[in-house]
Tab-separated table of C-alpha atoms and ligand atoms in Angstrom:
chain	number	residue	atom	x	y	z
A	230	UNK	CA	-74.927	68.593	2.613
A	231	UNK	CA	-71.326	67.853	3.401
A	232	UNK	CA	-69.264	66.208	0.648
A	233	UNK	CA	-67.638	63.086	2.127
A	234	UNK	CA	-63.718	63.527	2.136
A	235	UNK	CA	-63.204	60.389	-0.113
A	236	UNK	CA	-65.343	61.941	-2.723
A	237	UNK	CA	-63.581	65.395	-2.536
A	238	UNK	CA	-60.185	63.614	-2.927
A	239	UNK	CA	-61.624	61.457	-5.984
A	240	UNK	CA	-62.860	65.013	-7.606
A	241	UNK	CA	-59.581	66.580	-6.987
A	242	UNK	CA	-57.243	63.455	-8.130
A	243	UNK	CA	-55.187	64.756	-11.034
A	244	UNK	CA	-56.635	62.641	-14.020
A	245	UNK	CA	-54.399	61.734	-17.168
A	246	UNK	CA	-55.774	63.480	-20.306
A	247	UNK	CA	-57.063	60.080	-21.532
A	248	UNK	CA	-59.061	59.397	-18.503
A	249	UNK	CA	-60.575	63.102	-18.753
A	250	UNK	CA	-61.176	62.504	-22.306
A	251	UNK	CA	-63.179	59.413	-21.634
A	252	UNK	CA	-65.244	61.181	-18.806
A	253	UNK	CA	-66.172	64.016	-21.224
A	254	UNK	CA	-66.982	61.508	-24.118
A	255	UNK	CA	-69.496	59.939	-21.585
A	256	UNK	CA	-71.482	63.043	-21.010
A	257	UNK	CA	-71.563	64.182	-24.721
A	258	UNK	CA	-75.034	64.487	-26.139
A	259	UNK	CA	-75.752	64.079	-29.962
A	260	UNK	CA	-76.659	67.401	-31.739
A	261	UNK	CA	-79.773	67.237	-33.775
A	262	UNK	CA	-79.652	67.775	-37.660
A	263	UNK	CA	-80.681	70.678	-39.755
A	264	UNK	CA	-80.902	71.035	-43.566
A	265	UNK	CA	-78.708	73.753	-45.115
A	266	UNK	CA	-78.064	74.715	-48.732
A	267	UNK	CA	-74.974	73.104	-50.278
A	268	UNK	CA	-73.333	76.495	-50.298
A	269	UNK	CA	-73.462	76.827	-46.683
A	270	UNK	CA	-72.237	73.253	-45.897
A	271	UNK	CA	-68.516	73.837	-46.033
A	272	UNK	CA	-67.035	72.121	-42.832
A	273	UNK	CA	-70.236	70.818	-41.665
A	274	UNK	CA	-70.615	67.292	-40.365
A	275	UNK	CA	-73.053	65.080	-42.848
A	276	UNK	CA	-75.923	63.673	-40.954
A	277	UNK	CA	-77.073	61.506	-43.706
A	278	UNK	CA	-75.496	59.206	-46.305
A	279	UNK	CA	-75.254	60.631	-49.650
A	280	UNK	CA	-76.583	58.081	-52.288
A	281	UNK	CA	-76.560	58.810	-55.990
A	282	UNK	CA	-80.152	59.048	-57.046
A	283	UNK	CA	-79.289	58.277	-60.768
A	284	UNK	CA	-76.290	57.038	-62.785
A	285	UNK	CA	-73.864	59.550	-63.525
A	286	UNK	CA	-73.178	60.326	-66.308
A	287	UNK	CA	-76.790	59.858	-67.370
A	288	UNK	CA	-76.207	59.481	-70.889
A	289	UNK	CA	-72.789	58.098	-72.972
A	290	UNK	CA	-70.872	61.459	-73.069
A	291	UNK	CA	-68.155	62.514	-75.317
A	292	UNK	CA	-64.779	63.287	-73.364
A	293	UNK	CA	-63.475	65.105	-76.583
A	294	UNK	CA	-64.211	67.721	-79.021
A	295	UNK	CA	-64.206	65.768	-82.207
A	296	UNK	CA	-66.306	63.421	-84.356
A	297	UNK	CA	-68.705	60.784	-83.370
A	298	UNK	CA	-68.330	57.696	-85.576
A	299	UNK	CA	-68.922	54.025	-85.748
A	300	UNK	CA	-65.843	52.257	-84.824
A	301	UNK	CA	-66.204	49.405	-87.361
A	302	UNK	CA	-66.706	51.752	-90.184
A	303	UNK	CA	-63.622	51.249	-92.555
A	304	UNK	CA	-64.368	54.405	-94.612
A	305	UNK	CA	-61.238	56.642	-94.774
A	306	UNK	CA	-63.597	59.891	-95.327
A	307	UNK	CA	-67.003	60.398	-93.903
A	308	UNK	CA	-69.920	62.626	-94.525
A	309	UNK	CA	-70.492	64.992	-91.788
A	310	UNK	CA	-74.172	64.836	-91.157
A	311	UNK	CA	-74.660	67.210	-88.043
A	312	UNK	CA	-73.325	68.642	-85.200
A	313	UNK	CA	-74.106	67.671	-81.587
A	314	UNK	CA	-73.372	70.404	-79.024
A	315	UNK	CA	-73.387	69.598	-75.036
A	316	UNK	CA	-76.543	70.301	-73.591
A	317	UNK	CA	-79.311	68.961	-76.018
A	318	UNK	CA	-79.793	65.833	-78.274
A	319	UNK	CA	-80.177	66.496	-81.878
A	320	UNK	CA	-82.439	64.008	-83.874
A	321	UNK	CA	-80.058	62.050	-86.088
A	322	UNK	CA	-79.289	58.430	-86.819
A	323	UNK	CA	-75.633	57.831	-88.091
A	324	UNK	CA	-74.703	55.242	-90.515
A	325	UNK	CA	-71.838	53.805	-92.156
A	326	UNK	CA	-69.792	56.474	-94.364
A	327	UNK	CA	-71.196	59.299	-91.900
A	328	UNK	CA	-69.939	61.171	-88.845
A	329	UNK	CA	-71.333	63.662	-86.539
A	330	UNK	CA	-69.372	66.744	-85.138
A	331	UNK	CA	-69.434	66.430	-81.280
A	332	UNK	CA	-68.369	68.554	-78.403
A	333	UNK	CA	-67.105	67.451	-75.009
A	334	UNK	CA	-69.857	66.641	-72.533
A	335	UNK	CA	-72.272	66.052	-75.450
A	336	UNK	CA	-74.467	63.098	-75.621
A	337	UNK	CA	-73.427	60.265	-78.291
A	338	UNK	CA	-75.770	60.246	-81.153
A	339	UNK	CA	-77.562	56.801	-81.752
A	340	UNK	CA	-75.537	54.734	-84.349
A	341	UNK	CA	-72.082	55.983	-82.969
A	342	UNK	CA	-69.830	54.000	-80.605
A	343	UNK	CA	-66.700	56.084	-80.648
A	344	UNK	CA	-65.291	59.617	-80.767
A	345	UNK	CA	-62.239	60.595	-82.903
A	346	UNK	CA	-60.713	63.675	-81.502
A	347	UNK	CA	-60.356	66.820	-83.609
A	348	UNK	CA	-56.946	66.519	-83.669
A	349	UNK	CA	-56.895	63.335	-85.456
A	350	UNK	CA	-59.063	64.484	-88.399
A	351	UNK	CA	-59.095	67.138	-91.045
A	352	UNK	CA	-61.942	68.817	-92.871
A	353	UNK	CA	-62.891	68.255	-96.579
A	354	UNK	CA	-66.011	70.002	-97.943
A	355	UNK	CA	-68.756	68.578	-95.849
A	356	UNK	CA	-66.745	65.599	-95.151
A	357	UNK	CA	-64.136	64.724	-92.567
A	358	UNK	CA	-61.068	62.617	-92.966
A	359	UNK	CA	-60.016	60.421	-90.251
A	360	UNK	CA	-56.372	60.047	-89.621
A	361	UNK	CA	-56.634	57.168	-87.111
A	362	UNK	CA	-56.730	53.368	-87.854
A	363	UNK	CA	-58.068	50.715	-85.368
A	364	UNK	CA	-60.758	52.839	-83.588
A	365	UNK	CA	-62.056	50.864	-80.831
A	366	UNK	CA	-65.624	51.129	-79.641
A	367	UNK	CA	-66.022	53.173	-76.489
A	368	UNK	CA	-63.205	55.279	-77.469
A	369	UNK	CA	-63.323	58.785	-75.744
A	370	UNK	CA	-66.741	58.058	-74.242
A	371	UNK	CA	-67.841	58.089	-70.623
A	372	UNK	CA	-70.430	55.414	-70.385
A	373	UNK	CA	-73.698	55.680	-68.340
A	374	UNK	CA	-72.813	55.416	-64.625
A	375	UNK	CA	-69.098	55.273	-65.107
A	376	UNK	CA	-68.533	58.117	-62.535
A	377	UNK	CA	-71.595	57.116	-60.141
A	378	UNK	CA	-73.952	54.128	-60.029
A	379	UNK	CA	-77.607	54.787	-59.166
A	380	UNK	CA	-77.873	53.640	-55.375
A	381	UNK	CA	-74.266	53.875	-54.684
A	382	UNK	CA	-73.445	55.290	-51.333
A	383	UNK	CA	-71.257	58.127	-52.084
A	384	UNK	CA	-70.408	60.037	-48.734
A	385	UNK	CA	-71.040	58.361	-45.804
A	386	UNK	CA	-72.862	60.177	-42.665
A	387	UNK	CA	-70.093	61.754	-40.429
A	388	UNK	CA	-68.062	62.862	-43.061
A	389	UNK	CA	-66.951	66.607	-42.864
A	390	UNK	CA	-67.785	68.384	-46.072
A	391	UNK	CA	-65.085	69.970	-48.261
A	392	UNK	CA	-65.253	71.506	-51.600
A	393	UNK	CA	-64.826	68.331	-53.738
A	394	UNK	CA	-67.577	66.732	-51.504
A	395	UNK	CA	-69.802	69.768	-51.956
A	396	UNK	CA	-69.266	69.300	-55.677
A	397	UNK	CA	-70.233	65.677	-55.928
A	398	UNK	CA	-73.295	66.360	-53.865
A	399	UNK	CA	-74.243	69.145	-56.262
A	400	UNK	CA	-73.386	66.787	-59.286
A	401	UNK	CA	-75.959	64.313	-58.461
A	402	UNK	CA	-78.582	67.023	-58.130
A	403	UNK	CA	-78.920	67.557	-54.370
A	404	UNK	CA	-79.382	71.171	-53.218
A	405	UNK	CA	-79.728	70.814	-49.492
A	406	UNK	CA	-77.969	68.397	-47.019
A	407	UNK	CA	-78.731	67.334	-43.557
A	408	UNK	CA	-75.805	68.151	-41.287
A	409	UNK	CA	-75.494	68.354	-37.668
A	410	UNK	CA	-76.570	71.651	-35.911
A	411	UNK	CA	-73.824	73.629	-34.597
A	412	UNK	CA	-73.555	73.788	-30.904
A	413	UNK	CA	-74.556	77.091	-29.185
A	414	UNK	CA	-71.789	78.033	-27.064
A	415	UNK	CA	-71.242	80.898	-24.869
A	416	UNK	CA	-67.660	82.217	-23.931
A	417	UNK	CA	-67.160	84.009	-20.566
A	418	UNK	CA	-63.936	85.495	-19.797
A	419	UNK	CA	-63.503	86.408	-16.229
A	420	UNK	CA	-60.930	88.472	-14.395
A	421	UNK	CA	-61.167	92.026	-12.895
A	422	UNK	CA	-57.600	92.657	-14.482
A	423	UNK	CA	-58.872	91.859	-18.013
A	424	UNK	CA	-60.095	94.742	-20.209
A	425	UNK	CA	-61.100	94.951	-23.745
A	426	UNK	CA	-58.217	95.513	-26.318
A	427	UNK	CA	-58.343	99.177	-27.965
A	428	UNK	CA	-58.603	100.753	-24.595
A	429	UNK	CA	-55.801	102.374	-22.465
A	430	UNK	CA	-54.225	100.150	-19.777
A	431	UNK	CA	-54.638	101.216	-16.288
A	432	UNK	CA	-51.914	100.033	-13.654
A	433	UNK	CA	-52.724	96.314	-12.989
A	434	UNK	CA	-54.804	95.628	-16.088
A	435	UNK	CA	-54.244	93.319	-19.043
A	436	UNK	CA	-55.712	93.086	-22.261
A	437	UNK	CA	-58.174	90.096	-22.834
A	438	UNK	CA	-56.646	87.559	-25.167
A	439	UNK	CA	-58.687	84.574	-24.319
A	440	UNK	CA	-62.030	85.577	-25.325
A	441	UNK	CA	-60.547	86.287	-28.860
A	442	UNK	CA	-58.377	83.053	-29.170
A	443	UNK	CA	-61.421	80.937	-27.913
A	444	UNK	CA	-63.817	82.569	-29.706
A	445	UNK	CA	-61.899	81.947	-33.271
A	446	UNK	CA	-61.049	78.475	-32.141
A	447	UNK	CA	-64.646	77.741	-31.505
A	448	UNK	CA	-65.687	78.903	-35.006
A	449	UNK	CA	-62.856	76.932	-36.367
A	450	UNK	CA	-64.097	73.806	-34.474
A	451	UNK	CA	-67.734	74.208	-35.813
A	452	UNK	CA	-69.379	75.858	-32.921
A	453	UNK	CA	-71.682	78.883	-33.031
A	454	UNK	CA	-71.015	81.671	-30.494
A	455	UNK	CA	-74.535	82.645	-28.646
A	456	UNK	CA	-72.855	84.947	-26.169
A	457	UNK	CA	-69.538	86.229	-25.483
A	458	UNK	CA	-68.272	88.704	-22.860
A	459	UNK	CA	-66.095	89.721	-20.102
A	460	UNK	CA	-67.306	89.233	-16.467
A	461	UNK	CA	-65.681	90.883	-13.476
A	462	UNK	CA	-64.718	88.608	-10.531
A	463	UNK	CA	-68.133	89.130	-8.558
A	464	UNK	CA	-69.770	86.019	-7.203
A	465	UNK	CA	-73.186	87.291	-7.585
A	466	UNK	CA	-72.803	88.458	-11.108
A	467	UNK	CA	-70.908	85.384	-12.147
A	468	UNK	CA	-73.435	83.110	-10.591
A	469	UNK	CA	-76.385	84.852	-12.394
A	470	UNK	CA	-74.694	84.762	-15.796
A	471	UNK	CA	-73.664	81.310	-15.559
A	472	UNK	CA	-77.251	80.334	-14.601
A	473	UNK	CA	-78.586	82.234	-17.615
A	474	UNK	CA	-75.934	80.914	-20.280
A	475	UNK	CA	-76.501	77.089	-18.842
A	476	UNK	CA	-80.188	77.411	-19.582
A	477	UNK	CA	-79.619	78.714	-22.910
A	478	UNK	CA	-76.716	76.950	-24.544
A	479	UNK	CA	-75.234	73.644	-25.377
A	480	UNK	CA	-71.681	74.580	-23.908
A	481	UNK	CA	-70.719	77.254	-21.610
A	482	UNK	CA	-66.960	78.107	-21.670
A	483	UNK	CA	-65.454	80.145	-18.935
A	484	UNK	CA	-61.853	81.254	-18.816
A	485	UNK	CA	-60.027	82.066	-15.415
A	486	UNK	CA	-61.287	81.601	-12.007
A	487	UNK	CA	-60.625	77.934	-11.418
A	488	UNK	CA	-57.342	78.201	-9.611
A	489	UNK	CA	-56.747	78.706	-5.690
A	490	UNK	CA	-57.139	82.410	-5.502
A	491	UNK	CA	-59.486	84.042	-3.321
A	492	UNK	CA	-61.336	85.468	-6.363
A	493	UNK	CA	-61.619	82.297	-8.286
A	494	UNK	CA	-65.263	81.926	-8.148
A	495	UNK	CA	-66.011	79.829	-11.076
A	496	UNK	CA	-64.855	76.628	-9.436
A	497	UNK	CA	-66.971	77.198	-6.355
A	498	UNK	CA	-70.018	78.277	-8.257
A	499	UNK	CA	-70.172	75.153	-10.073
A	500	UNK	CA	-69.043	73.111	-7.434
A	501	UNK	CA	-71.652	74.473	-4.885
A	502	UNK	CA	-74.538	74.904	-7.774
A	503	UNK	CA	-77.272	71.912	-6.832
A	504	UNK	CA	-77.982	70.905	-10.311
A	505	UNK	CA	-74.552	70.993	-11.664
A	506	UNK	CA	-72.454	67.980	-11.380
A	507	UNK	CA	-68.564	68.491	-11.499
A	508	UNK	CA	-66.734	65.311	-13.059
A	509	UNK	CA	-63.489	66.526	-12.364
A	510	UNK	CA	-61.276	69.616	-11.812
A	511	UNK	CA	-57.788	68.731	-11.854
A	512	UNK	CA	-55.715	67.110	-14.751
A	513	UNK	CA	-52.330	65.415	-14.594
A	514	UNK	CA	-51.215	67.655	-17.441
A	515	UNK	CA	-49.181	70.969	-18.145
A	516	UNK	CA	-50.356	73.412	-19.164
A	517	UNK	CA	-54.246	73.108	-18.014
A	518	UNK	CA	-53.980	71.264	-14.591
A	519	UNK	CA	-57.091	73.353	-13.226
A	520	UNK	CA	-59.409	72.247	-15.895
A	521	UNK	CA	-62.960	72.040	-14.643
A	522	UNK	CA	-65.627	69.771	-16.488
A	523	UNK	CA	-69.242	70.072	-15.259
A	524	UNK	CA	-72.615	69.112	-16.930
A	525	UNK	CA	-76.111	70.318	-15.935
A	526	UNK	CA	-78.604	68.107	-17.930
A	527	UNK	CA	-77.427	67.759	-21.471
A	528	UNK	CA	-75.346	71.341	-20.859
A	529	UNK	CA	-71.757	70.911	-20.779
A	530	UNK	CA	-69.686	73.501	-18.715
A	531	UNK	CA	-65.763	73.683	-19.168
A	532	UNK	CA	-64.116	75.856	-16.708
A	533	UNK	CA	-61.042	76.695	-18.649
A	534	UNK	CA	-57.794	78.124	-16.704
A	535	UNK	CA	-57.173	81.565	-17.358
A	536	UNK	CA	-53.583	81.424	-18.646
A	537	UNK	CA	-53.849	82.041	-22.310
A	538	UNK	CA	-51.793	78.955	-23.373
A	539	UNK	CA	-53.733	76.616	-20.770
A	540	UNK	CA	-57.062	77.493	-22.033
A	541	UNK	CA	-56.190	77.136	-25.735
A	542	UNK	CA	-54.530	73.790	-25.022
A	543	UNK	CA	-57.206	72.385	-22.994
A	544	UNK	CA	-59.623	73.808	-25.771
A	545	UNK	CA	-57.549	71.746	-28.503
A	546	UNK	CA	-57.459	68.723	-26.249
A	547	UNK	CA	-61.212	68.403	-25.043
A	548	UNK	CA	-63.394	70.984	-26.692
A	549	UNK	CA	-62.508	70.556	-30.266
A	550	UNK	CA	-62.884	66.652	-30.147
A	551	UNK	CA	-66.194	67.336	-27.991
A	552	UNK	CA	-67.603	69.130	-30.739
A	553	UNK	CA	-66.774	66.875	-33.305
A	554	UNK	CA	-68.268	63.931	-31.471
A	555	UNK	CA	-71.423	65.684	-30.480
A	556	UNK	CA	-71.728	66.622	-34.245
A	557	UNK	CA	-71.287	62.804	-35.272
A	558	UNK	CA	-67.877	63.338	-37.146
A	559	UNK	CA	-66.059	60.131	-38.040
A	560	UNK	CA	-62.765	61.365	-37.304
A	561	UNK	CA	-62.903	63.885	-34.349
A	562	UNK	CA	-59.186	63.941	-33.571
A	563	UNK	CA	-56.053	65.663	-34.747
A	564	UNK	CA	-53.423	63.314	-36.202
A	565	UNK	CA	-50.771	62.035	-33.827
A	566	UNK	CA	-47.629	61.104	-35.548
A	567	UNK	CA	-44.018	60.173	-34.001
A	568	UNK	CA	-41.210	62.843	-34.524
A	569	UNK	CA	-37.591	63.164	-33.895
A	570	UNK	CA	-36.486	65.799	-31.566
A	571	UNK	CA	-33.882	68.111	-32.767
A	572	UNK	CA	-33.309	69.600	-29.125
A	573	UNK	CA	-33.119	68.161	-25.765
A	574	UNK	CA	-36.057	69.224	-23.407
A	575	UNK	CA	-36.743	68.751	-19.712
A	576	UNK	CA	-39.758	66.739	-18.787
A	577	UNK	CA	-42.433	68.010	-16.334
A	578	UNK	CA	-43.757	66.415	-13.473
A	579	UNK	CA	-46.946	65.802	-15.632
A	580	UNK	CA	-47.660	65.206	-19.223
A	581	UNK	CA	-46.698	68.297	-20.872
A	582	UNK	CA	-47.907	69.574	-24.187
A	583	UNK	CA	-45.231	71.650	-25.829
A	584	UNK	CA	-45.954	73.843	-28.663
A	585	UNK	CA	-43.431	72.822	-31.463
A	586	UNK	CA	-42.837	73.309	-34.936
A	587	UNK	CA	-42.723	69.969	-36.992
A	588	UNK	CA	-40.816	69.994	-40.323
A	589	UNK	CA	-40.496	67.432	-42.987
A	590	UNK	CA	-36.824	66.698	-43.888
A	591	UNK	CA	-35.882	66.075	-47.686
A	592	UNK	CA	-35.993	62.311	-47.008
A	593	UNK	CA	-39.366	62.374	-45.506
A	594	UNK	CA	-38.734	62.444	-41.768
A	595	UNK	CA	-40.554	64.512	-39.232
A	596	UNK	CA	-38.408	66.698	-36.836
A	597	UNK	CA	-39.509	68.761	-34.233
A	598	UNK	CA	-38.367	71.722	-32.365
A	599	UNK	CA	-39.773	73.612	-29.627
A	600	UNK	CA	-41.063	77.230	-30.120
A	601	UNK	CA	-39.230	78.508	-26.992
A	602	UNK	CA	-40.341	79.094	-23.387
A	603	UNK	CA	-43.347	77.205	-22.634
A	604	UNK	CA	-44.727	79.081	-19.702
A	605	UNK	CA	-48.301	78.941	-19.719
A	606	UNK	CA	-48.865	82.783	-19.727
A	607	UNK	CA	-46.775	82.914	-22.945
A	608	UNK	CA	-49.103	82.881	-25.864
A	609	UNK	CA	-46.209	83.678	-28.276
A	610	UNK	CA	-45.030	80.064	-27.898
A	611	UNK	CA	-47.906	79.371	-30.483
A	612	UNK	CA	-46.085	81.457	-33.079
A	613	UNK	CA	-44.650	79.172	-35.800
A	614	UNK	CA	-45.989	76.110	-34.025
A	615	UNK	CA	-47.948	73.597	-35.820
A	616	UNK	CA	-47.975	70.798	-33.178
A	617	UNK	CA	-48.317	69.839	-29.544
A	618	UNK	CA	-45.417	67.526	-28.551
A	619	UNK	CA	-46.743	64.986	-25.970
A	620	UNK	CA	-43.988	64.881	-23.273
A	621	UNK	CA	-44.446	62.125	-20.869
A	622	UNK	CA	-42.895	62.675	-17.315
A	623	UNK	CA	-39.737	60.943	-16.640
A	624	UNK	CA	-36.489	61.562	-14.666
A	625	UNK	CA	-33.993	62.390	-17.265
A	626	UNK	CA	-34.320	64.860	-19.890
A	627	UNK	CA	-35.323	63.947	-23.483
A	628	UNK	CA	-32.284	64.115	-25.884
A	629	UNK	CA	-32.009	65.452	-29.451
A	630	UNK	CA	-32.632	62.471	-31.513
A	631	UNK	CA	-35.377	60.839	-29.374
A	632	UNK	CA	-38.750	60.098	-30.542
A	633	UNK	CA	-41.812	61.487	-29.189
A	634	UNK	CA	-45.530	61.867	-30.358
A	635	UNK	CA	-46.920	65.210	-32.092
A	636	UNK	CA	-50.296	65.884	-32.208
A	637	UNK	CA	-50.415	68.151	-35.413
A	638	UNK	CA	-52.567	71.243	-35.336
A	639	UNK	CA	-51.453	72.212	-39.073
A	640	UNK	CA	-49.687	70.129	-41.758
A	641	UNK	CA	-46.016	70.005	-41.189
A	642	UNK	CA	-43.905	72.416	-43.167
A	643	UNK	CA	-40.862	71.587	-45.433
A	644	UNK	CA	-37.512	71.920	-43.780
A	645	UNK	CA	-36.064	75.328	-44.975
B	980	LIG	P1	-56.843	83.044	-13.334
B	980	LIG	O1	-57.091	81.331	-13.758
B	980	LIG	O2	-58.188	83.625	-13.233
B	980	LIG	O3	-56.177	83.003	-11.822
B	980	LIG	O4	-55.979	83.467	-14.253
B	980	LIG	C1	-54.639	82.947	-14.471
B	980	LIG	C2	-53.735	84.043	-15.227
B	980	LIG	O5	-54.211	84.097	-16.600
B	980	LIG	C3	-53.563	85.271	-14.721
B	980	LIG	O6	-52.402	85.830	-14.738
B	980	LIG	C4	-54.685	86.138	-15.281
B	980	LIG	O7	-54.379	87.570	-15.419
B	980	LIG	C5	-54.473	85.420	-16.783
B	980	LIG	N1	-55.663	85.812	-17.759
B	980	LIG	C6	-56.932	85.363	-17.196
B	980	LIG	N2	-58.154	85.610	-17.919
B	980	LIG	C7	-57.250	86.104	-19.252
B	980	LIG	C8	-57.646	86.607	-20.497
B	980	LIG	N3	-58.935	86.555	-20.768
B	980	LIG	N4	-56.642	86.938	-21.345
B	980	LIG	C9	-55.560	87.080	-21.040
B	980	LIG	N5	-54.930	86.570	-19.670
B	980	LIG	C10	-55.818	86.161	-18.694
B	981	LIG	MG1	-58.643	85.401	-12.745
């Protein structure tokens, strides 16, 4: 069936990145959840609220090594009637004129209501001399539920788990958490010229960079690689491989083969496959203009450009947030901050994402400098970069001192 001109024209319209993002978002399925042991939950997105099942601490606990006493007891020295370690409860009732040796984290013995630190005491033959006046009830004690109250929502679903959060979950006795399943992703690098690193290059060949940068970016973004490989520029081969991967995976990533060349088959295969819907294939951005986005049922297909910078920048802008949103993450986006340019820069005819280094000055301002030539083949423009500067098109160059937006890929560094 012939595609009407108007539809083709719309498909090839140069879409601003924001519009592309909205189209992608509208097609993202939610990943199901799975239970994992806490130790494996780092970086995963919580699929459940974490609620305190009990008060924490569950007993009034000493915050010091010292002596548990009655605050109102005026005796200057007291008989030591026992020792209360952490981890058990000794059977003792404390009265006026008495004290109990107590360790940090130990439960407060009945009858006592304050702890005097060991530094404020001195020993005296089965007794202790207290060098502290005005002891207030509750001193050096963590009351029941002072850290967490039973029933309190501690961590909301959608939170990405970090070491302290994993510690909190463990502290309330939970051993397994429900998190979003990782999306299964295949990565297909295309190109007859592209070969495996570690082998000698023949004339006309280059080493594969994209499979490695995309695979590691994917792992960092929380994806699981289910298939990865190099594929030749052969239509039948690519068609069969895509068919197999689309059937098996949540996301299929390809690199290369989406431009205007005779051997750029990915674009054609996606476009002509009857059960694949191509949503857009040109972006009003640089690098990354020929990004193809298609779906087949719930499977997402991203035809990334072959140029190594283009494939990584489009991954950053579209794939990383897509995976986060599919995982239910409440903060899917990298932070964007205003930064001051320290050099002039020439705008492109499209929104440009320039690799740059953002530094914090001693008075707390953010300054950005480009990392050199920005052509889409030059992966070295990522060396030293911690941000993508968002440079909208305009006639005049951007001057040093102007403010632009930076998407931070890593924290800014101190100005050296
Ligand atoms: P393509 O989109 O297939 O026309 O590729 C665009 C440019 O990126 C060409 O110069 C390719 O040689 C290069 N390229 C494609 N795939 C890779 C890859 N996996 N690693 C490094 N460069 C690549
Ligand atoms: Mg190619």
